[in-house]
mmCIF file of N, CA and C in Angstrom:
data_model
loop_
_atom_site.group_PDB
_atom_site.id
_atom_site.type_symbol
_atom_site.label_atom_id
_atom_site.label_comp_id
_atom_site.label_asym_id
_atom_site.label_seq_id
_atom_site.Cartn_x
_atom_site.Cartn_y
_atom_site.Cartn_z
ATOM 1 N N UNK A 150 0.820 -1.187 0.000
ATOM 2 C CA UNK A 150 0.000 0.000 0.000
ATOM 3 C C UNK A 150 0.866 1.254 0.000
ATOM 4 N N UNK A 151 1.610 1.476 0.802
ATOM 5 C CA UNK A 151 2.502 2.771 1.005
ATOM 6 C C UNK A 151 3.858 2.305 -0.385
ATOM 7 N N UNK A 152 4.302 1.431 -0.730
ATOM 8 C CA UNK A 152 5.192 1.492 -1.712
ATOM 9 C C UNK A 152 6.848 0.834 -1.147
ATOM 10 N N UNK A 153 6.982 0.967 0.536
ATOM 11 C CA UNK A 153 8.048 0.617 1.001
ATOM 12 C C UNK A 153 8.403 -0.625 0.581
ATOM 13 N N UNK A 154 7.220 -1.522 0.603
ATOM 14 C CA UNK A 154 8.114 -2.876 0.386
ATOM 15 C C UNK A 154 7.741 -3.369 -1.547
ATOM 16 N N UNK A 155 8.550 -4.035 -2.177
ATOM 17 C CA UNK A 155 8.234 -4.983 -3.429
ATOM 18 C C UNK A 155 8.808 -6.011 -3.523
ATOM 19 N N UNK A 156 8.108 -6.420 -4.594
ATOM 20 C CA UNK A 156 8.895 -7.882 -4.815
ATOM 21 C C UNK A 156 8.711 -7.860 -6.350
ATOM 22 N N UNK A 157 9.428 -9.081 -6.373
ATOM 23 C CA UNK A 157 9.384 -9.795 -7.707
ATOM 24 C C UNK A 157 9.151 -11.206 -8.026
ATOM 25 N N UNK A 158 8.721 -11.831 -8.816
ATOM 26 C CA UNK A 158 8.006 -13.009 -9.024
ATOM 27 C C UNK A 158 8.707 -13.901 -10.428
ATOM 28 N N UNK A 159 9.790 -14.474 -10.513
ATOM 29 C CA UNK A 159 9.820 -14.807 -11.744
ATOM 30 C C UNK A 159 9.704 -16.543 -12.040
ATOM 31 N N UNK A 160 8.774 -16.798 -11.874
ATOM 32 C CA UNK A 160 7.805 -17.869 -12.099
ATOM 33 C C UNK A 160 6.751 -17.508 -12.222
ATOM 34 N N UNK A 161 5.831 -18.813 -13.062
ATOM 35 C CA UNK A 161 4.378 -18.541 -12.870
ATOM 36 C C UNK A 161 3.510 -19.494 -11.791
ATOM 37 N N UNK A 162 2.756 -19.609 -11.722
ATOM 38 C CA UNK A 162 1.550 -20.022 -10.428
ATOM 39 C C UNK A 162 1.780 -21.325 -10.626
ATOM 40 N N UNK A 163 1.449 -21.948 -9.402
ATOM 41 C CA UNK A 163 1.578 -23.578 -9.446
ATOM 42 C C UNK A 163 0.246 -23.996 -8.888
ATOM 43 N N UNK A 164 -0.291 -22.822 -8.679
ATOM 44 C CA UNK A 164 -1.958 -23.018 -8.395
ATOM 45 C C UNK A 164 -2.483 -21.171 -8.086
ATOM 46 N N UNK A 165 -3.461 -21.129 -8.373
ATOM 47 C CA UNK A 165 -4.663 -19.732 -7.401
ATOM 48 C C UNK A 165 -5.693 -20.077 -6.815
ATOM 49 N N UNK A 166 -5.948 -19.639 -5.574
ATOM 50 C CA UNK A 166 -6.796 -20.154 -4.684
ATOM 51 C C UNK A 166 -7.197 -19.430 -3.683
ATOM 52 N N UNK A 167 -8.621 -19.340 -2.976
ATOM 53 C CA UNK A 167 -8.765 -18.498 -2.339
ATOM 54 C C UNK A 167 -9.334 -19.427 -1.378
ATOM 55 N N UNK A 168 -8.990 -18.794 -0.056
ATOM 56 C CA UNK A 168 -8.900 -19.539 1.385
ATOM 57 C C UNK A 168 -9.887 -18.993 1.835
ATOM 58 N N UNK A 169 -10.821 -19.853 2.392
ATOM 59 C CA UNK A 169 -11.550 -18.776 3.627
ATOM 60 C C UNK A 169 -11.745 -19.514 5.103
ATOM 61 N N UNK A 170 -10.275 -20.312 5.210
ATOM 62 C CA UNK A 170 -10.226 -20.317 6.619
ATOM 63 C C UNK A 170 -10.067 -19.226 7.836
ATOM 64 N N UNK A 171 -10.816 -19.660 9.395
ATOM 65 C CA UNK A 171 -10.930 -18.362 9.433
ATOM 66 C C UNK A 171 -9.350 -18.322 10.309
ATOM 67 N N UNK A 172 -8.394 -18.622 9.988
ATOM 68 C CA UNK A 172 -7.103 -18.148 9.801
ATOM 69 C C UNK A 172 -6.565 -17.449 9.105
ATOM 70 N N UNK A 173 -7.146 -17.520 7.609
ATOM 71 C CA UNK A 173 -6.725 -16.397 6.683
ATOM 72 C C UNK A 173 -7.517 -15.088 6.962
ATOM 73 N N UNK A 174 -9.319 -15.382 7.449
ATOM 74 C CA UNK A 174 -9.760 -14.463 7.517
ATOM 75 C C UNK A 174 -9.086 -13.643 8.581
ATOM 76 N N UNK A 175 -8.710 -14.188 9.762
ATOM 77 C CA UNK A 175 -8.395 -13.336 10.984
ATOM 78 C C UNK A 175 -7.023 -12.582 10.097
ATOM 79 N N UNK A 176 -6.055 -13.350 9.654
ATOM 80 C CA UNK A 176 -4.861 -12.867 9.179
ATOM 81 C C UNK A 176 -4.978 -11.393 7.757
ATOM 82 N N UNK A 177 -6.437 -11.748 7.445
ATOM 83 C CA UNK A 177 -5.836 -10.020 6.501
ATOM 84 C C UNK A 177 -6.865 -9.379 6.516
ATOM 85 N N UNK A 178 -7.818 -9.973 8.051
ATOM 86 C CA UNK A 178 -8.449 -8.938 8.422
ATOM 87 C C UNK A 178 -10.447 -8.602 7.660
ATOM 88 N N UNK A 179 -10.405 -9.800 6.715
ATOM 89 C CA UNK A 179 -11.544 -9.737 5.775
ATOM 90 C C UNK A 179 -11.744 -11.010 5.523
ATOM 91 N N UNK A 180 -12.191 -11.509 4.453
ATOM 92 C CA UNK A 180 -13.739 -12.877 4.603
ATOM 93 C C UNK A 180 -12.645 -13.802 3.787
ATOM 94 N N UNK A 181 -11.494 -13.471 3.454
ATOM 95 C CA UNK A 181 -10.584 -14.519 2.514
ATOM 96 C C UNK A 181 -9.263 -14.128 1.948
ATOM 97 N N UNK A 182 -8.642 -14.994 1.856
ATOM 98 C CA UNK A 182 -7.133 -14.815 1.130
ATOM 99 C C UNK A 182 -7.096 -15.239 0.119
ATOM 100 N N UNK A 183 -7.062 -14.117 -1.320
ATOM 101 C CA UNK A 183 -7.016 -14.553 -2.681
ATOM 102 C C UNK A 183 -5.596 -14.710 -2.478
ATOM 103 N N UNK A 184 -4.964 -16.085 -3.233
ATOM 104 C CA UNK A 184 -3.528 -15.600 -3.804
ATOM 105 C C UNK A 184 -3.307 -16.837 -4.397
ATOM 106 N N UNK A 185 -1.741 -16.209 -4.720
ATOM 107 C CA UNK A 185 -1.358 -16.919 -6.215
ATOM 108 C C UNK A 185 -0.282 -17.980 -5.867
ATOM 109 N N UNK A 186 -0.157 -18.858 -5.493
ATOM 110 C CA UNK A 186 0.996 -19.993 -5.328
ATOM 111 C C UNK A 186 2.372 -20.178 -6.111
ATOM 112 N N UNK A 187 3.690 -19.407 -5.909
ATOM 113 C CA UNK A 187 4.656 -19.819 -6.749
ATOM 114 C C UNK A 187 5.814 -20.175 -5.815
ATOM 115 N N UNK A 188 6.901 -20.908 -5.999
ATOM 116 C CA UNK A 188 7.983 -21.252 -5.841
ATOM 117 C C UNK A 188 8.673 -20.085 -5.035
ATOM 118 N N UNK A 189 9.050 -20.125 -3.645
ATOM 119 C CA UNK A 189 9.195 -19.061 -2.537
ATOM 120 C C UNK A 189 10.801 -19.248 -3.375
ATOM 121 N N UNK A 190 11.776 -19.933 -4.021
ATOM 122 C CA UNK A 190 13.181 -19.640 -4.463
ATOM 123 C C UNK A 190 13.233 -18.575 -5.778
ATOM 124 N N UNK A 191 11.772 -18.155 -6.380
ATOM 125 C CA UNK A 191 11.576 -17.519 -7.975
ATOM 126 C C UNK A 191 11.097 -15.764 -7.189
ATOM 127 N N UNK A 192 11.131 -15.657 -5.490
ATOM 128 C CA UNK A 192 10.473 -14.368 -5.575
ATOM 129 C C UNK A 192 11.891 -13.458 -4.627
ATOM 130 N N UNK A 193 12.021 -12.530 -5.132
ATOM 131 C CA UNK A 193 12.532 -11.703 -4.792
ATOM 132 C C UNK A 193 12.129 -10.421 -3.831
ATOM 133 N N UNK A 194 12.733 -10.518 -2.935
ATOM 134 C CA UNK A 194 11.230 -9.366 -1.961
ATOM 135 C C UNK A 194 12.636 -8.090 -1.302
ATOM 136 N N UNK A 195 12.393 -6.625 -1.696
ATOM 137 C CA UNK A 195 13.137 -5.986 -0.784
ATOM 138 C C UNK A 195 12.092 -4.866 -0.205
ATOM 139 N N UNK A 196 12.804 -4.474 0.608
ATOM 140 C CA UNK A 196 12.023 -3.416 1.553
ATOM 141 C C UNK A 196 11.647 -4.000 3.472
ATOM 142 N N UNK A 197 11.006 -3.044 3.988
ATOM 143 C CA UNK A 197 10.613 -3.704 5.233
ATOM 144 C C UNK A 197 9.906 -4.740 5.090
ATOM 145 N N UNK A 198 10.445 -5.838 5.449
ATOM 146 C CA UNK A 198 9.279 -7.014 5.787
ATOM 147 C C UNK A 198 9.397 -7.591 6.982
ATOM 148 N N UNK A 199 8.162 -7.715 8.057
ATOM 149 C CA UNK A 199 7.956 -8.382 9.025
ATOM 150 C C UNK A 199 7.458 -10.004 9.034
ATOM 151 N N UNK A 200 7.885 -11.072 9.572
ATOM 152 C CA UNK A 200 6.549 -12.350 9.344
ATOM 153 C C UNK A 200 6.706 -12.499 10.957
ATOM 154 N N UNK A 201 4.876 -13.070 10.641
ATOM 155 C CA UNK A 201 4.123 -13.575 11.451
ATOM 156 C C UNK A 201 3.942 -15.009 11.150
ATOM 157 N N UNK A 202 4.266 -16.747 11.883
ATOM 158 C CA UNK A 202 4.294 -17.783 11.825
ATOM 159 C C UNK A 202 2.057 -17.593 12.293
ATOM 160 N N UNK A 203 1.678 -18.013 11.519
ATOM 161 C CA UNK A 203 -0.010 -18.228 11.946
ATOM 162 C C UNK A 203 -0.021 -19.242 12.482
ATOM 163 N N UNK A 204 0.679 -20.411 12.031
ATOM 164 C CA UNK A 204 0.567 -21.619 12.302
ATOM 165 C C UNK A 204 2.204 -22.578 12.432
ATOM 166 N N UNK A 205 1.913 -23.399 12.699
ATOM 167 C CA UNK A 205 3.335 -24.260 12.805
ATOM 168 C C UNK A 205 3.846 -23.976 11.442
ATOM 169 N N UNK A 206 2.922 -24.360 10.533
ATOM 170 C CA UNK A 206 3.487 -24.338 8.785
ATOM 171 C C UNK A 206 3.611 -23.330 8.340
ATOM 172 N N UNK A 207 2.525 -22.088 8.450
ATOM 173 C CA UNK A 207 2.884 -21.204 7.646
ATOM 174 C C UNK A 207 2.979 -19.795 8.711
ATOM 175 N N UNK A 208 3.522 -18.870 7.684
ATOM 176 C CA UNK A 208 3.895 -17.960 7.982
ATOM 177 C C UNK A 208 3.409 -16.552 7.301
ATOM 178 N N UNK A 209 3.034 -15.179 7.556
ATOM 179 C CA UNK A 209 2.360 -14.008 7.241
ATOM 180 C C UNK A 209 3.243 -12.732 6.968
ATOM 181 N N UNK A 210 3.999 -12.629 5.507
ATOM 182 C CA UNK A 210 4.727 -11.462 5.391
ATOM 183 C C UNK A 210 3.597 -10.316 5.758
ATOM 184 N N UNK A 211 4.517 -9.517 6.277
ATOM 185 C CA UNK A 211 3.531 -8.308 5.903
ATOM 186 C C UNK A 211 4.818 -6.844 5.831
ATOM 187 N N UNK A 212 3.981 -5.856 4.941
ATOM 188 C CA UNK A 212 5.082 -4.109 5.278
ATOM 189 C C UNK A 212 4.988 -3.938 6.817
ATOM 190 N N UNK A 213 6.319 -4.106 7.192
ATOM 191 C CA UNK A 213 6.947 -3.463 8.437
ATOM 192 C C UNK A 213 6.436 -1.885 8.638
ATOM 193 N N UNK A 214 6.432 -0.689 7.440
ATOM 194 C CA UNK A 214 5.890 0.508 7.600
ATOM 195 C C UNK A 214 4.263 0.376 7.603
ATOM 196 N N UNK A 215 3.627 -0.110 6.615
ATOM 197 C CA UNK A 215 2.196 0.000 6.617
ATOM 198 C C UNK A 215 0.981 -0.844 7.174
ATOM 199 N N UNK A 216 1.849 -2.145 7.215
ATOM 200 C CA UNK A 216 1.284 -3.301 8.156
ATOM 201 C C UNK A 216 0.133 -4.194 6.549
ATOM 202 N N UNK A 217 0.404 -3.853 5.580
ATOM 203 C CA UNK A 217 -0.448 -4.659 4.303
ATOM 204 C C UNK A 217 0.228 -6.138 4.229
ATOM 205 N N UNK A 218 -1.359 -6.534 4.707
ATOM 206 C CA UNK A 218 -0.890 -8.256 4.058
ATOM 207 C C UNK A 218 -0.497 -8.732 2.762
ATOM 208 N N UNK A 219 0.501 -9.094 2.486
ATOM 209 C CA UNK A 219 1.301 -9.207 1.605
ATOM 210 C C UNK A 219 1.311 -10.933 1.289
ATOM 211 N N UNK A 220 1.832 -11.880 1.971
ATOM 212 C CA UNK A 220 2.277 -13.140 1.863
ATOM 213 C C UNK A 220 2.044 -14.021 2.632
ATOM 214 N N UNK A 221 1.920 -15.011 2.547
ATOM 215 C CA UNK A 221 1.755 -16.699 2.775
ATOM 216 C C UNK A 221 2.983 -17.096 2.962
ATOM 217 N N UNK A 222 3.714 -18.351 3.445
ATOM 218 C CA UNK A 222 4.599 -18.522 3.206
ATOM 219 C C UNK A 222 4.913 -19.966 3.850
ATOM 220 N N UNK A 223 4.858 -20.999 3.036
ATOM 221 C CA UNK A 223 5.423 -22.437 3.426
ATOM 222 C C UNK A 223 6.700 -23.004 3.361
ATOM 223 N N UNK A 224 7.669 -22.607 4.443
ATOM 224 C CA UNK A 224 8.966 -22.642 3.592
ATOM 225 C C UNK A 224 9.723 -24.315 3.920
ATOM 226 N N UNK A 225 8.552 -25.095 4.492
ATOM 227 C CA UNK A 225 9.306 -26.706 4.124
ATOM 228 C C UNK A 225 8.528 -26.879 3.174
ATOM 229 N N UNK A 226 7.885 -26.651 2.261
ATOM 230 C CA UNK A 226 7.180 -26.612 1.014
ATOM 231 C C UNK A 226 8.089 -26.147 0.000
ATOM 232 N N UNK A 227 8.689 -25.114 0.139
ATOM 233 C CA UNK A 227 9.154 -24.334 -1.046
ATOM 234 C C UNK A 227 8.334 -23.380 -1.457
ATOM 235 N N UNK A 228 7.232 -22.924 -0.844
ATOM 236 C CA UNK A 228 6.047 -22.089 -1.707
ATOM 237 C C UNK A 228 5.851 -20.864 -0.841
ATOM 238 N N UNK A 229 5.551 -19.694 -1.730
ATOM 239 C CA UNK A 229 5.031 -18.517 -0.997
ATOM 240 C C UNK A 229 3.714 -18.154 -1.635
ATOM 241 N N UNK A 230 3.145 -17.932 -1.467
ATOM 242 C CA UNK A 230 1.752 -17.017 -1.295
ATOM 243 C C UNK A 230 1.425 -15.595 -2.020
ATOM 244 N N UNK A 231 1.285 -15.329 -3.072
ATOM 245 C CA UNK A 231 1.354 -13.646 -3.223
ATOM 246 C C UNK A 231 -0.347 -13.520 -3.109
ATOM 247 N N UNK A 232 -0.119 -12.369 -2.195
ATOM 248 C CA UNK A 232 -1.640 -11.794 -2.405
ATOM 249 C C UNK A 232 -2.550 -11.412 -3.311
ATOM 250 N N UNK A 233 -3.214 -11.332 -3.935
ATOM 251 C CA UNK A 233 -4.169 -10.361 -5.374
ATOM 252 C C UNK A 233 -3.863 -9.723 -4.845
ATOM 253 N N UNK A 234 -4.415 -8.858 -3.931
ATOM 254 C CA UNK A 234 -4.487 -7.064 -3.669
ATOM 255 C C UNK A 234 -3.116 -6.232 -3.914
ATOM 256 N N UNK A 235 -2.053 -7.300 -3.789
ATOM 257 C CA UNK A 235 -0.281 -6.912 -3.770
ATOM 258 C C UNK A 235 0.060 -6.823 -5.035
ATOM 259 N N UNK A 236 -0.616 -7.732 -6.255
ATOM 260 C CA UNK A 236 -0.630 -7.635 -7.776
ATOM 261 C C UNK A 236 -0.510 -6.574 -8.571
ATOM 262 N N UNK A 237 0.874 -6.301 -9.315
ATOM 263 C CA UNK A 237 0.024 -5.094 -10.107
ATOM 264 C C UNK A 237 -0.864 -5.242 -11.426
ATOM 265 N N UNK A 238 -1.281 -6.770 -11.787
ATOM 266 C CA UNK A 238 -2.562 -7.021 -12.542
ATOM 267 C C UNK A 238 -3.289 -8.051 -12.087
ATOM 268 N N UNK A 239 -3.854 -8.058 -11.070
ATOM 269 C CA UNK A 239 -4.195 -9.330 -10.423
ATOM 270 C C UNK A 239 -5.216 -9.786 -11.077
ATOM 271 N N UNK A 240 -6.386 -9.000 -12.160
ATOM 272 C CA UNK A 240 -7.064 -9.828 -13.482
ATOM 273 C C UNK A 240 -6.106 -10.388 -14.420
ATOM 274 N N UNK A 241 -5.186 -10.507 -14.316
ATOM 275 C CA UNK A 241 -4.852 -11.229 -15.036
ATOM 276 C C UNK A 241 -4.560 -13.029 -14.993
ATOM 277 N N UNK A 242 -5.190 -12.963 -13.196
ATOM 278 C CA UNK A 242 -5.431 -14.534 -13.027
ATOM 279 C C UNK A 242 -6.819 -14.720 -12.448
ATOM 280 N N UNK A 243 -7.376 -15.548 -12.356
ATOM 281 C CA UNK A 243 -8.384 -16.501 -12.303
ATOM 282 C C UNK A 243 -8.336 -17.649 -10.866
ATOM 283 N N UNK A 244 -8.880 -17.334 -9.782
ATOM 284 C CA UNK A 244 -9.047 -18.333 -8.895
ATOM 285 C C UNK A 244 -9.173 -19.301 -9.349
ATOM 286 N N UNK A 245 -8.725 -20.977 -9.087
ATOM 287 C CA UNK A 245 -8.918 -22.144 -9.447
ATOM 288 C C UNK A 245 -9.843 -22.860 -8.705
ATOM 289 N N UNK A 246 -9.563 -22.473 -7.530
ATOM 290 C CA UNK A 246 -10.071 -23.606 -6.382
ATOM 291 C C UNK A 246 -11.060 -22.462 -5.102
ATOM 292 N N UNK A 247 -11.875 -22.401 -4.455
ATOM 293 C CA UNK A 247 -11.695 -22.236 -3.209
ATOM 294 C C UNK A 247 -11.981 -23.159 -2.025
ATOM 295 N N UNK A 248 -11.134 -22.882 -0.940
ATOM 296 C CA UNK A 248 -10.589 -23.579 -0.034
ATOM 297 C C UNK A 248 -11.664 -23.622 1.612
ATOM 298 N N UNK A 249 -11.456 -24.269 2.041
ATOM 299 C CA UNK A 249 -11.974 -24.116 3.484
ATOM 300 C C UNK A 249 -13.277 -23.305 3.218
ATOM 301 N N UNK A 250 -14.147 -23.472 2.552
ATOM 302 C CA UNK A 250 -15.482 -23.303 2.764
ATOM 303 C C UNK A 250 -16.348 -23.239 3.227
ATOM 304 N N UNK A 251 -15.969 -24.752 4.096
ATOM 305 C CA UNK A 251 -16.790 -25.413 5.416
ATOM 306 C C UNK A 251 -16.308 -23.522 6.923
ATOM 307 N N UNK A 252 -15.809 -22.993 6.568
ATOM 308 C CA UNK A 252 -15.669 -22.079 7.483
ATOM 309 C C UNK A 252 -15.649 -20.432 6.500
ATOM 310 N N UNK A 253 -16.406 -20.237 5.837
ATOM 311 C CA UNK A 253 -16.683 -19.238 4.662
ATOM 312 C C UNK A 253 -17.873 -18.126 5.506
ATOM 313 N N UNK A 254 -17.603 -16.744 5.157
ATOM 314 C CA UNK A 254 -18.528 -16.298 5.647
ATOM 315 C C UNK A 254 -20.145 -17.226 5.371
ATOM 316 N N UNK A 255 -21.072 -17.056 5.846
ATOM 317 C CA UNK A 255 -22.516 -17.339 5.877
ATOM 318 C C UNK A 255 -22.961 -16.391 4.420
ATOM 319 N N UNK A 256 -22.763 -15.413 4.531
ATOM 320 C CA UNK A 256 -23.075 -14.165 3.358
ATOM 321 C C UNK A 256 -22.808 -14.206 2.329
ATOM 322 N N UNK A 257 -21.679 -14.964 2.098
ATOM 323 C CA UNK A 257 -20.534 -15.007 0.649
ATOM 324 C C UNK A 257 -21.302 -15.963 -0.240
ATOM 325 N N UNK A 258 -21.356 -15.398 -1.005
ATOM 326 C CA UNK A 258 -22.049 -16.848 -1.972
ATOM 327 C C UNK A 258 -21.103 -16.371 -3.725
ATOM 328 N N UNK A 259 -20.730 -17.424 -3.968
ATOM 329 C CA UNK A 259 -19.608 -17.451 -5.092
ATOM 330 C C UNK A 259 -20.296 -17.211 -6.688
ATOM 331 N N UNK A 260 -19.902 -16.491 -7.514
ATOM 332 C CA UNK A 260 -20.514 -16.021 -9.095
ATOM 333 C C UNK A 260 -19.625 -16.918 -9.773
ATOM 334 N N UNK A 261 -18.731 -17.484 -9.399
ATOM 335 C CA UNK A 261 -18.298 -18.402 -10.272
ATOM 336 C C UNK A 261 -18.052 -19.678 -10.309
ATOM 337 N N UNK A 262 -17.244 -20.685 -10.970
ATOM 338 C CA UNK A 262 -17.840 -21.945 -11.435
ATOM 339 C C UNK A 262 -16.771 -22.463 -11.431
ATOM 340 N N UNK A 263 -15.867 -22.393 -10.435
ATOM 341 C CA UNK A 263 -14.610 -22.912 -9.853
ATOM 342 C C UNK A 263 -15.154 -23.800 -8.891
ATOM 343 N N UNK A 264 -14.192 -24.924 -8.611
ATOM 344 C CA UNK A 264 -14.200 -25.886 -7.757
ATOM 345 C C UNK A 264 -13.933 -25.735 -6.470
ATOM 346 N N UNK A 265 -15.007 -25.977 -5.677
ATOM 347 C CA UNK A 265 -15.091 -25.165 -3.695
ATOM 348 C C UNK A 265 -14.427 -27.092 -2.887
ATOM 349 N N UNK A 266 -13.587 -26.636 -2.292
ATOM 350 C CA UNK A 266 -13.582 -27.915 -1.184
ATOM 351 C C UNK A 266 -13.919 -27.270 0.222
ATOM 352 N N UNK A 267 -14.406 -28.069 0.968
ATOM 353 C CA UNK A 267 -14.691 -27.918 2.497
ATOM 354 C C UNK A 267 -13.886 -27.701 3.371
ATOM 355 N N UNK A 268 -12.692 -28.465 3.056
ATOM 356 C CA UNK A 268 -11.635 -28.503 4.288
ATOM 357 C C UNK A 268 -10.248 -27.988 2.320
ATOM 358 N N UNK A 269 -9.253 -28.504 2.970
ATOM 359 C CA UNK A 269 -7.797 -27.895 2.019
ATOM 360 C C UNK A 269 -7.916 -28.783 0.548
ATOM 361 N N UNK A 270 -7.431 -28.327 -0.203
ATOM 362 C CA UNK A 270 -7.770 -28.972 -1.524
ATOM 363 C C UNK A 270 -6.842 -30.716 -1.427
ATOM 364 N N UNK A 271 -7.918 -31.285 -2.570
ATOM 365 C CA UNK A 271 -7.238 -32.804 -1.927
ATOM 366 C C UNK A 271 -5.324 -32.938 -3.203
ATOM 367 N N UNK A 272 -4.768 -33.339 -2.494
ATOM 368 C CA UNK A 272 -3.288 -33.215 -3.064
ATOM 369 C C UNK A 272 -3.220 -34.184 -4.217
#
Protein backbone atom coordinates (compact mmCIF):
# COMPACT_ATOMS: atom_id res chain seq x y z
CA UNK A 1 0.00 0.00 0.00
CA UNK A 2 2.50 2.77 1.01
CA UNK A 3 5.19 1.49 -1.71
CA UNK A 4 8.05 0.62 1.00
CA UNK A 5 8.11 -2.88 0.39
CA UNK A 6 8.23 -4.98 -3.43
CA UNK A 7 8.90 -7.88 -4.82
CA UNK A 8 9.38 -9.79 -7.71
CA UNK A 9 8.01 -13.01 -9.02
CA UNK A 10 9.82 -14.81 -11.74
CA UNK A 11 7.80 -17.87 -12.10
CA UNK A 12 4.38 -18.54 -12.87
CA UNK A 13 1.55 -20.02 -10.43
CA UNK A 14 1.58 -23.58 -9.45
CA UNK A 15 -1.96 -23.02 -8.39
CA UNK A 16 -4.66 -19.73 -7.40
CA UNK A 17 -6.80 -20.15 -4.68
CA UNK A 18 -8.77 -18.50 -2.34
CA UNK A 19 -8.90 -19.54 1.38
CA UNK A 20 -11.55 -18.78 3.63
CA UNK A 21 -10.23 -20.32 6.62
CA UNK A 22 -10.93 -18.36 9.43
CA UNK A 23 -7.10 -18.15 9.80
CA UNK A 24 -6.73 -16.40 6.68
CA UNK A 25 -9.76 -14.46 7.52
CA UNK A 26 -8.40 -13.34 10.98
CA UNK A 27 -4.86 -12.87 9.18
CA UNK A 28 -5.84 -10.02 6.50
CA UNK A 29 -8.45 -8.94 8.42
CA UNK A 30 -11.54 -9.74 5.78
CA UNK A 31 -13.74 -12.88 4.60
CA UNK A 32 -10.58 -14.52 2.51
CA UNK A 33 -7.13 -14.81 1.13
CA UNK A 34 -7.02 -14.55 -2.68
CA UNK A 35 -3.53 -15.60 -3.80
CA UNK A 36 -1.36 -16.92 -6.22
CA UNK A 37 1.00 -19.99 -5.33
CA UNK A 38 4.66 -19.82 -6.75
CA UNK A 39 7.98 -21.25 -5.84
CA UNK A 40 9.20 -19.06 -2.54
CA UNK A 41 13.18 -19.64 -4.46
CA UNK A 42 11.58 -17.52 -7.97
CA UNK A 43 10.47 -14.37 -5.58
CA UNK A 44 12.53 -11.70 -4.79
CA UNK A 45 11.23 -9.37 -1.96
CA UNK A 46 13.14 -5.99 -0.78
CA UNK A 47 12.02 -3.42 1.55
CA UNK A 48 10.61 -3.70 5.23
CA UNK A 49 9.28 -7.01 5.79
CA UNK A 50 7.96 -8.38 9.02
CA UNK A 51 6.55 -12.35 9.34
CA UNK A 52 4.12 -13.57 11.45
CA UNK A 53 4.29 -17.78 11.83
CA UNK A 54 -0.01 -18.23 11.95
CA UNK A 55 0.57 -21.62 12.30
CA UNK A 56 3.34 -24.26 12.81
CA UNK A 57 3.49 -24.34 8.79
CA UNK A 58 2.88 -21.20 7.65
CA UNK A 59 3.89 -17.96 7.98
CA UNK A 60 2.36 -14.01 7.24
CA UNK A 61 4.73 -11.46 5.39
CA UNK A 62 3.53 -8.31 5.90
CA UNK A 63 5.08 -4.11 5.28
CA UNK A 64 6.95 -3.46 8.44
CA UNK A 65 5.89 0.51 7.60
CA UNK A 66 2.20 0.00 6.62
CA UNK A 67 1.28 -3.30 8.16
CA UNK A 68 -0.45 -4.66 4.30
CA UNK A 69 -0.89 -8.26 4.06
CA UNK A 70 1.30 -9.21 1.60
CA UNK A 71 2.28 -13.14 1.86
CA UNK A 72 1.76 -16.70 2.77
CA UNK A 73 4.60 -18.52 3.21
CA UNK A 74 5.42 -22.44 3.43
CA UNK A 75 8.97 -22.64 3.59
CA UNK A 76 9.31 -26.71 4.12
CA UNK A 77 7.18 -26.61 1.01
CA UNK A 78 9.15 -24.33 -1.05
CA UNK A 79 6.05 -22.09 -1.71
CA UNK A 80 5.03 -18.52 -1.00
CA UNK A 81 1.75 -17.02 -1.29
CA UNK A 82 1.35 -13.65 -3.22
CA UNK A 83 -1.64 -11.79 -2.40
CA UNK A 84 -4.17 -10.36 -5.37
CA UNK A 85 -4.49 -7.06 -3.67
CA UNK A 86 -0.28 -6.91 -3.77
CA UNK A 87 -0.63 -7.64 -7.78
CA UNK A 88 0.02 -5.09 -10.11
CA UNK A 89 -2.56 -7.02 -12.54
CA UNK A 90 -4.19 -9.33 -10.42
CA UNK A 91 -7.06 -9.83 -13.48
CA UNK A 92 -4.85 -11.23 -15.04
CA UNK A 93 -5.43 -14.53 -13.03
CA UNK A 94 -8.38 -16.50 -12.30
CA UNK A 95 -9.05 -18.33 -8.90
CA UNK A 96 -8.92 -22.14 -9.45
CA UNK A 97 -10.07 -23.61 -6.38
CA UNK A 98 -11.69 -22.24 -3.21
CA UNK A 99 -10.59 -23.58 -0.03
CA UNK A 100 -11.97 -24.12 3.48
CA UNK A 101 -15.48 -23.30 2.76
CA UNK A 102 -16.79 -25.41 5.42
CA UNK A 103 -15.67 -22.08 7.48
CA UNK A 104 -16.68 -19.24 4.66
CA UNK A 105 -18.53 -16.30 5.65
CA UNK A 106 -22.52 -17.34 5.88
CA UNK A 107 -23.07 -14.17 3.36
CA UNK A 108 -20.53 -15.01 0.65
CA UNK A 109 -22.05 -16.85 -1.97
CA UNK A 110 -19.61 -17.45 -5.09
CA UNK A 111 -20.51 -16.02 -9.09
CA UNK A 112 -18.30 -18.40 -10.27
CA UNK A 113 -17.84 -21.94 -11.44
CA UNK A 114 -14.61 -22.91 -9.85
CA UNK A 115 -14.20 -25.89 -7.76
CA UNK A 116 -15.09 -25.16 -3.69
CA UNK A 117 -13.58 -27.92 -1.18
CA UNK A 118 -14.69 -27.92 2.50
CA UNK A 119 -11.63 -28.50 4.29
CA UNK A 120 -7.80 -27.89 2.02
CA UNK A 121 -7.77 -28.97 -1.52
CA UNK A 122 -7.24 -32.80 -1.93
CA UNK A 123 -3.29 -33.22 -3.06
Amino acid sequence: MCGALTYRADAGPINVRVCHCTICQRATGTSFFARILVPLEAVQISGPIHWYNSSTELARGFCARCGSTLFSKRESHGVIGLGFGSLDNPNDFDPEEHIWVSEQQKWLHFADEVPTHAGPAPS
